[in-house]
């Protein structure tokens, strides 16, 4: 693997790929704040609108799961090209024949297929990073990836529509998204075409490629470390996805915050993650990936989750104090950044399949967080959900003691091994 220049952990040979991710995800994020309401305003029911996003989410989860292996067996650049073209074509069809003709089946069809596109684009770039960055620098490289993702979908994608909707309307804003996605896609196609070397798996015969694709399922059950790391990654973003569901009920419904104030608090959380993703990516190489995840990610998120509930409940409608747990969570949830580097290191001969499992875990977290909330809320209210998330973070902290990761420059021995050696009086060093 060639050595390339880095700037605070950012691999400069992939610089334009990172910019492309931010631009692409900005366009992809335009619709987040208003598309659901836009669909209901057209005369469809809230249930019909929810089903559109459910189909989209399932397609996105499927694409995320398979994208790592697909990128490895056809090259990341080709997979990104497919994702980019699929997004633009399906979005145009969704606008013309779905929303444009108020045709609900076509809305489900085209928006659902479009759900395959963005994971294929962005997670194929993750595979390109894995193939071209030494594993001892993967943590910081992935920190930059998640920072660009947050800038795109969390900042530009969320804020720009507030200016464009008054000027060109909601439909115009949805069409304008294509401009951003096209800019990011073309940037990747042109400026990444000669980056890195194709994986040896790109030359495999079709039968072997299908076998490799199946590893995105099998290694989850044959590699114990991958399975445990998958559980840790699912727990990672429980508060992120769960609090978006339950905290508006607390802040707006009970404590007197306006919806605008709540959205500002949540925006601060996302803004903080831009910087902390980069920070923890770099620090993880110094502190140790799993040590950082354990103490600052798992334990940190457990404390931040409790603070997110108890601080505003104790102090009431105090906007500035409510920002404290948002900043805390923004700091601690990003401490899990090294998990992206952990997966391919745990399965070095099948990095694409390992990244696919990571992506699956991320999708399952998006599903599990509101599912846990929906099960617990009727019996133990919001505080019960918060404590459930907190307990799971503590479980994840214990799991980090068991996962064995061969991180360069750090001890590879799992913590439990020393205990076993003492118990068995094994003197072999």
XYZ file of C-alpha atoms in Angstrom:
429
model
C 0.000 0.000 0.000
C 1.438 3.362 -1.035
C 2.123 5.984 1.598
C 0.363 9.299 0.987
C 0.430 12.668 2.692
C -1.990 13.289 5.541
C -3.235 16.529 7.026
C -4.426 16.024 10.609
C -5.378 12.475 9.624
C -7.051 13.482 6.320
C -5.525 11.425 3.459
C -4.782 14.059 0.822
C -4.957 11.622 -2.107
C -8.652 11.163 -1.242
C -9.318 14.837 -0.456
C -11.796 15.412 -3.289
C -13.656 12.252 -2.367
C -14.345 13.678 1.091
C -15.587 16.935 -0.443
C -17.763 14.902 -2.826
C -19.366 13.100 0.140
C -20.250 16.433 1.805
C -21.737 17.870 -1.413
C -23.621 14.675 -2.310
C -25.118 14.275 1.159
C -26.157 17.938 1.212
C -28.439 17.283 -1.758
C -29.613 13.985 -0.297
C -30.531 15.739 2.963
C -32.623 18.568 1.468
C -35.876 16.672 1.844
C -35.431 15.501 5.443
C -37.127 18.437 7.104
C -40.204 18.756 4.903
C -40.860 15.845 2.488
C -43.146 13.980 4.888
C -45.309 17.070 5.409
C -45.152 17.820 1.670
C -46.648 14.411 0.903
C -49.471 14.838 3.430
C -50.147 18.358 2.126
C -50.771 16.747 -1.273
C -53.700 14.861 0.245
C -52.102 11.603 1.324
C -52.561 10.305 4.874
C -49.786 10.346 7.491
C -49.773 6.545 7.330
C -49.219 6.640 3.578
C -46.417 9.151 4.018
C -44.819 6.974 6.714
C -44.963 3.934 4.420
C -43.015 5.831 1.741
C -40.186 6.394 4.231
C -40.421 2.846 5.547
C -39.890 1.401 2.064
C -37.051 3.866 1.531
C -35.439 2.864 4.836
C -35.595 -0.839 4.069
C -33.992 -0.272 0.656
C -31.287 1.887 2.219
C -30.546 -0.791 4.835
C -30.235 -3.435 2.114
C -27.895 -1.249 0.077
C -25.795 -0.361 3.112
C -25.422 -4.037 4.023
C -24.242 -5.096 0.566
C -22.295 -1.991 -0.468
C -18.967 -2.980 1.090
C -18.745 -6.279 -0.764
C -20.190 -4.841 -3.984
C -17.555 -2.102 -3.929
C -14.808 -4.655 -3.356
C -15.825 -6.992 -6.184
C -16.522 -4.310 -8.857
C -14.202 -1.519 -7.473
C -15.411 1.369 -5.291
C -15.335 3.854 -8.174
C -17.770 1.774 -10.247
C -20.060 1.245 -7.262
C -20.072 5.004 -6.552
C -20.923 5.666 -10.198
C -23.895 3.277 -10.012
C -25.104 4.889 -6.782
C -24.808 8.406 -8.221
C -26.620 7.636 -11.495
C -29.308 5.636 -9.672
C -29.991 8.575 -7.339
C -30.368 11.152 -10.092
C -32.539 8.960 -12.346
C -34.835 7.709 -9.581
C -35.201 11.150 -8.009
C -36.208 12.628 -11.381
C -38.753 9.829 -11.919
C -40.041 10.297 -8.357
C -40.521 14.020 -8.992
C -42.081 13.644 -12.461
C -44.317 10.606 -12.118
C -44.628 10.144 -8.351
C -45.115 13.582 -6.798
C -45.803 15.270 -10.142
C -48.724 12.993 -11.006
C -49.708 12.319 -7.368
C -49.354 8.621 -8.141
C -48.837 6.807 -4.839
C -47.625 3.415 -6.218
C -45.014 5.212 -8.343
C -43.959 7.289 -5.327
C -43.323 4.066 -3.408
C -41.517 2.492 -6.360
C -39.179 5.303 -7.375
C -38.440 6.653 -3.896
C -37.879 3.110 -2.657
C -35.388 2.341 -5.432
C -33.690 5.684 -4.770
C -33.089 4.419 -1.228
C -30.525 2.014 -2.695
C -28.462 4.873 -4.081
C -26.926 6.969 -1.322
C -25.566 4.047 0.771
C -23.975 2.600 -2.361
C -22.292 5.944 -3.058
C -21.008 6.855 0.396
C -20.146 3.393 1.740
C -18.307 2.501 -1.449
C -16.118 5.499 -0.685
C -15.537 3.998 2.774
C -14.259 0.892 0.971
C -11.929 3.094 -1.098
C -10.587 4.591 2.130
C -10.066 1.129 3.629
C -8.175 -0.013 0.518
C -5.880 3.028 0.370
C -5.191 4.071 3.960
C -2.844 2.114 6.277
C -4.827 0.499 9.067
C -2.977 2.476 11.748
C -4.412 5.663 10.161
C -7.915 4.358 9.423
C -9.478 5.807 12.553
C -8.571 9.408 11.719
C -9.474 8.912 8.040
C -12.938 7.686 9.063
C -13.295 10.587 11.486
C -13.005 12.915 8.518
C -15.552 10.833 6.588
C -18.182 11.179 9.308
C -17.380 14.888 9.657
C -18.076 15.400 5.931
C -21.252 13.329 6.280
C -22.426 15.558 9.155
C -21.601 18.749 7.248
C -23.629 17.493 4.286
C -26.763 15.976 5.775
C -26.684 17.655 9.194
C -25.740 21.235 8.299
C -26.038 22.235 4.632
C -28.798 19.714 3.924
C -30.826 20.920 6.911
C -30.289 24.672 6.737
C -30.192 25.497 3.008
C -33.852 24.493 2.401
C -34.917 27.119 4.963
C -33.654 29.707 2.473
C -34.640 28.028 -0.796
C -38.225 27.090 0.128
C -39.339 30.749 0.489
C -37.694 31.523 -2.864
C -38.489 28.538 -5.105
C -40.938 26.504 -3.024
C -40.779 22.922 -1.777
C -41.018 21.377 -5.256
C -38.273 23.671 -6.551
C -36.084 22.756 -3.592
C -36.549 19.046 -4.299
C -35.444 19.608 -7.904
C -32.531 21.746 -6.692
C -31.267 18.716 -4.736
C -30.276 17.097 -8.041
C -27.793 19.926 -8.669
C -25.950 19.154 -5.426
C -26.028 15.391 -5.857
C -24.851 15.723 -9.463
C -22.003 18.028 -8.391
C -20.858 15.560 -5.723
C -21.264 12.561 -8.010
C -19.372 14.108 -10.931
C -16.639 15.276 -8.579
C -16.153 11.697 -7.384
C -16.289 10.243 -10.891
C -13.706 12.641 -12.326
C -11.327 13.210 -9.422
C -11.241 9.674 -7.943
C -10.982 7.690 -11.172
C -7.220 7.097 -10.846
C -7.076 6.828 -7.046
C -5.735 3.575 -5.583
C -5.524 0.128 -7.011
C -8.448 -2.192 -7.595
C -8.954 -5.023 -5.149
C -7.817 -8.444 -6.315
C -11.422 -9.547 -5.797
C -12.482 -7.348 -8.731
C -10.930 -9.967 -11.049
C -12.693 -12.959 -9.508
C -15.002 -15.065 -11.721
C -18.756 -14.469 -11.206
C -19.194 -17.590 -9.046
C -16.450 -16.475 -6.652
C -17.916 -12.960 -6.527
C -21.263 -14.398 -5.439
C -19.460 -16.398 -2.760
C -17.747 -13.243 -1.560
C -21.091 -11.454 -1.476
C -22.456 -14.187 0.795
C -19.700 -13.443 3.305
C -21.562 -10.267 4.204
C -23.887 -12.687 6.024
C -21.695 -15.607 7.070
C -18.843 -13.779 8.829
C -21.344 -12.293 11.267
C -21.855 -15.801 12.662
C -18.384 -17.273 12.126
C -16.274 -14.447 13.551
C -17.117 -13.855 17.209
C -15.250 -10.538 17.327
C -17.226 -9.251 14.333
C -20.491 -10.299 16.010
C -19.625 -8.514 19.268
C -18.368 -5.439 17.392
C -21.675 -5.434 15.520
C -23.572 -5.279 18.830
C -21.370 -2.401 20.015
C -22.017 -0.492 16.764
C -25.787 -1.008 17.070
C -25.703 0.439 20.599
C -23.442 3.310 19.433
C -26.193 5.535 17.965
C -29.203 4.470 20.046
C -29.370 7.890 21.707
C -28.909 9.726 18.398
C -31.846 8.000 16.706
C -33.895 7.472 19.852
C -33.703 10.964 21.315
C -34.888 12.426 18.018
C -38.120 10.513 18.678
C -38.672 10.892 22.437
C -37.043 14.186 23.421
C -39.445 16.474 21.534
C -42.179 14.946 23.722
C -40.188 15.988 26.799
C -38.815 19.372 25.745
C -41.800 20.678 23.762
C -44.645 18.625 25.231
C -43.821 18.944 28.931
C -41.091 21.494 29.660
C -42.379 24.429 27.627
C -39.645 24.650 24.982
C -40.793 25.794 21.557
C -40.233 23.492 18.581
C -37.746 26.046 17.266
C -35.757 25.891 20.521
C -35.709 22.093 20.446
C -34.515 22.063 16.829
C -31.747 24.509 17.730
C -30.645 22.271 20.615
C -30.583 19.254 18.297
C -28.723 21.261 15.630
C -26.026 22.118 18.192
C -25.568 18.409 18.829
C -24.995 17.761 15.102
C -22.695 20.775 14.781
C -20.490 19.519 17.607
C -20.120 16.097 15.933
C -18.445 17.714 12.907
C -15.410 18.549 15.033
C -15.532 15.654 17.475
C -15.604 13.066 14.663
C -12.249 14.405 13.482
C -10.899 14.782 17.027
C -11.765 11.252 18.140
C -10.565 9.774 14.864
C -7.100 11.169 15.563
C -7.127 10.476 19.303
C -8.219 6.867 18.765
C -4.841 6.124 17.215
C -3.141 7.445 20.359
C -5.488 6.237 23.088
C -6.330 2.882 21.504
C -9.487 2.177 19.508
C -11.341 -0.015 21.990
C -10.107 1.859 25.052
C -11.504 5.083 23.607
C -14.798 3.427 22.625
C -15.129 1.946 26.127
C -14.455 4.980 28.294
C -15.418 7.954 26.167
C -17.981 6.287 23.884
C -19.870 3.769 26.034
C -19.421 5.278 29.493
C -19.521 8.802 28.077
C -22.806 8.196 26.239
C -24.327 6.572 29.323
C -23.603 9.741 31.325
C -24.648 12.061 28.490
C -27.934 10.193 27.998
C -28.866 10.599 31.660
C -27.843 14.267 31.570
C -30.005 14.828 28.474
C -33.043 13.851 30.541
C -32.296 14.932 34.103
C -30.720 18.365 33.506
C -33.729 19.868 31.703
C -36.183 18.072 34.010
C -34.415 19.547 37.059
C -33.840 23.066 35.710
C -36.970 23.346 33.565
C -37.255 25.639 30.558
C -33.659 26.885 30.459
C -32.356 26.931 26.890
C -28.670 27.480 27.703
C -28.514 24.731 30.316
C -30.286 22.382 27.893
C -27.414 22.901 25.452
C -24.967 21.289 27.908
C -26.167 17.661 27.445
C -26.467 18.275 23.671
C -22.789 19.230 23.571
C -21.906 16.305 25.866
C -23.681 13.841 23.588
C -22.050 15.402 20.525
C -18.662 14.779 22.111
C -19.266 11.252 23.371
C -21.256 9.684 20.513
C -18.397 10.555 18.134
C -15.923 8.626 20.311
C -17.205 5.480 18.551
C -15.560 6.620 15.278
C -12.770 3.973 15.483
C -15.395 1.221 15.130
C -15.303 1.849 11.367
C -11.608 0.961 11.432
C -12.134 -2.014 13.755
C -14.312 -4.072 11.393
C -11.908 -4.467 8.427
C -9.034 -5.157 10.837
C -11.054 -7.974 12.422
C -11.540 -9.596 8.989
C -8.456 -8.514 6.951
C -8.996 -11.018 4.122
C -12.605 -9.958 3.557
C -12.617 -6.219 4.222
C -15.616 -5.589 1.979
C -17.742 -8.090 3.889
C -16.581 -6.576 7.195
C -17.576 -3.070 6.085
C -20.937 -4.471 4.982
C -21.515 -5.846 8.493
C -20.589 -2.443 9.935
C -23.134 -0.809 7.627
C -25.751 -3.374 8.642
C -25.151 -2.551 12.309
C -25.579 1.152 11.593
C -28.904 0.436 9.886
C -30.066 -1.808 12.707
C -29.289 0.977 15.184
C -31.598 3.283 13.233
C -34.306 0.608 13.555
C -33.608 -0.525 17.135
C -33.619 2.912 18.796
C -37.258 3.839 18.036
C -38.304 0.188 18.423
C -36.956 0.124 22.002
C -38.683 3.431 22.678
C -42.034 2.200 21.360
C -41.874 -0.908 23.563
C -40.847 0.862 26.788
C -42.787 4.154 26.585
C -46.223 2.665 27.414
C -44.886 1.085 30.626
C -42.021 3.252 31.921
C -42.429 6.576 30.103
C -39.531 8.642 28.686
C -37.294 8.119 31.704
C -37.545 4.341 31.198
C -36.324 4.660 27.611
C -33.395 6.819 28.728
C -32.380 4.262 31.339
C -32.722 1.436 28.801
C -30.292 3.207 26.455
C -27.972 3.908 29.395
C -27.987 0.254 30.419
C -27.173 -0.855 26.880
C -24.228 1.546 26.731
C -22.890 -0.094 29.889
C -23.365 -3.526 28.291
C -21.386 -2.275 25.280
C -18.599 -1.133 27.618
C -18.311 -4.700 28.919
C -18.265 -6.079 25.366
C -15.278 -3.880 24.515
C -13.295 -5.836 27.117
C -13.868 -9.032 25.144
C -13.311 -7.924 21.545
C -9.749 -8.594 20.389
C -8.500 -6.030 17.872
C -5.028 -6.036 16.331
C -4.446 -2.276 16.373
C -0.918 -1.264 15.277
C 1.072 0.164 18.153
C -1.262 -1.180 20.841
C -1.504 -4.435 22.762
C -3.516 -7.075 20.908
C -4.295 -9.165 23.990
C -7.926 -9.046 25.121
C -8.433 -8.087 28.742
C -9.974 -11.406 29.644
C -6.864 -13.315 28.480
C -4.769 -12.076 31.406
C -7.437 -13.203 33.848
C -7.534 -16.643 32.243
C -3.756 -16.924 32.431
C -3.756 -16.048 36.126
C -6.499 -18.525 36.857
C -4.750 -21.358 35.034
C -1.283 -20.320 36.275
C -0.089 -20.189 32.686
C 3.459 -18.869 32.770
C 3.912 -18.680 28.995
C 4.381 -15.024 28.010
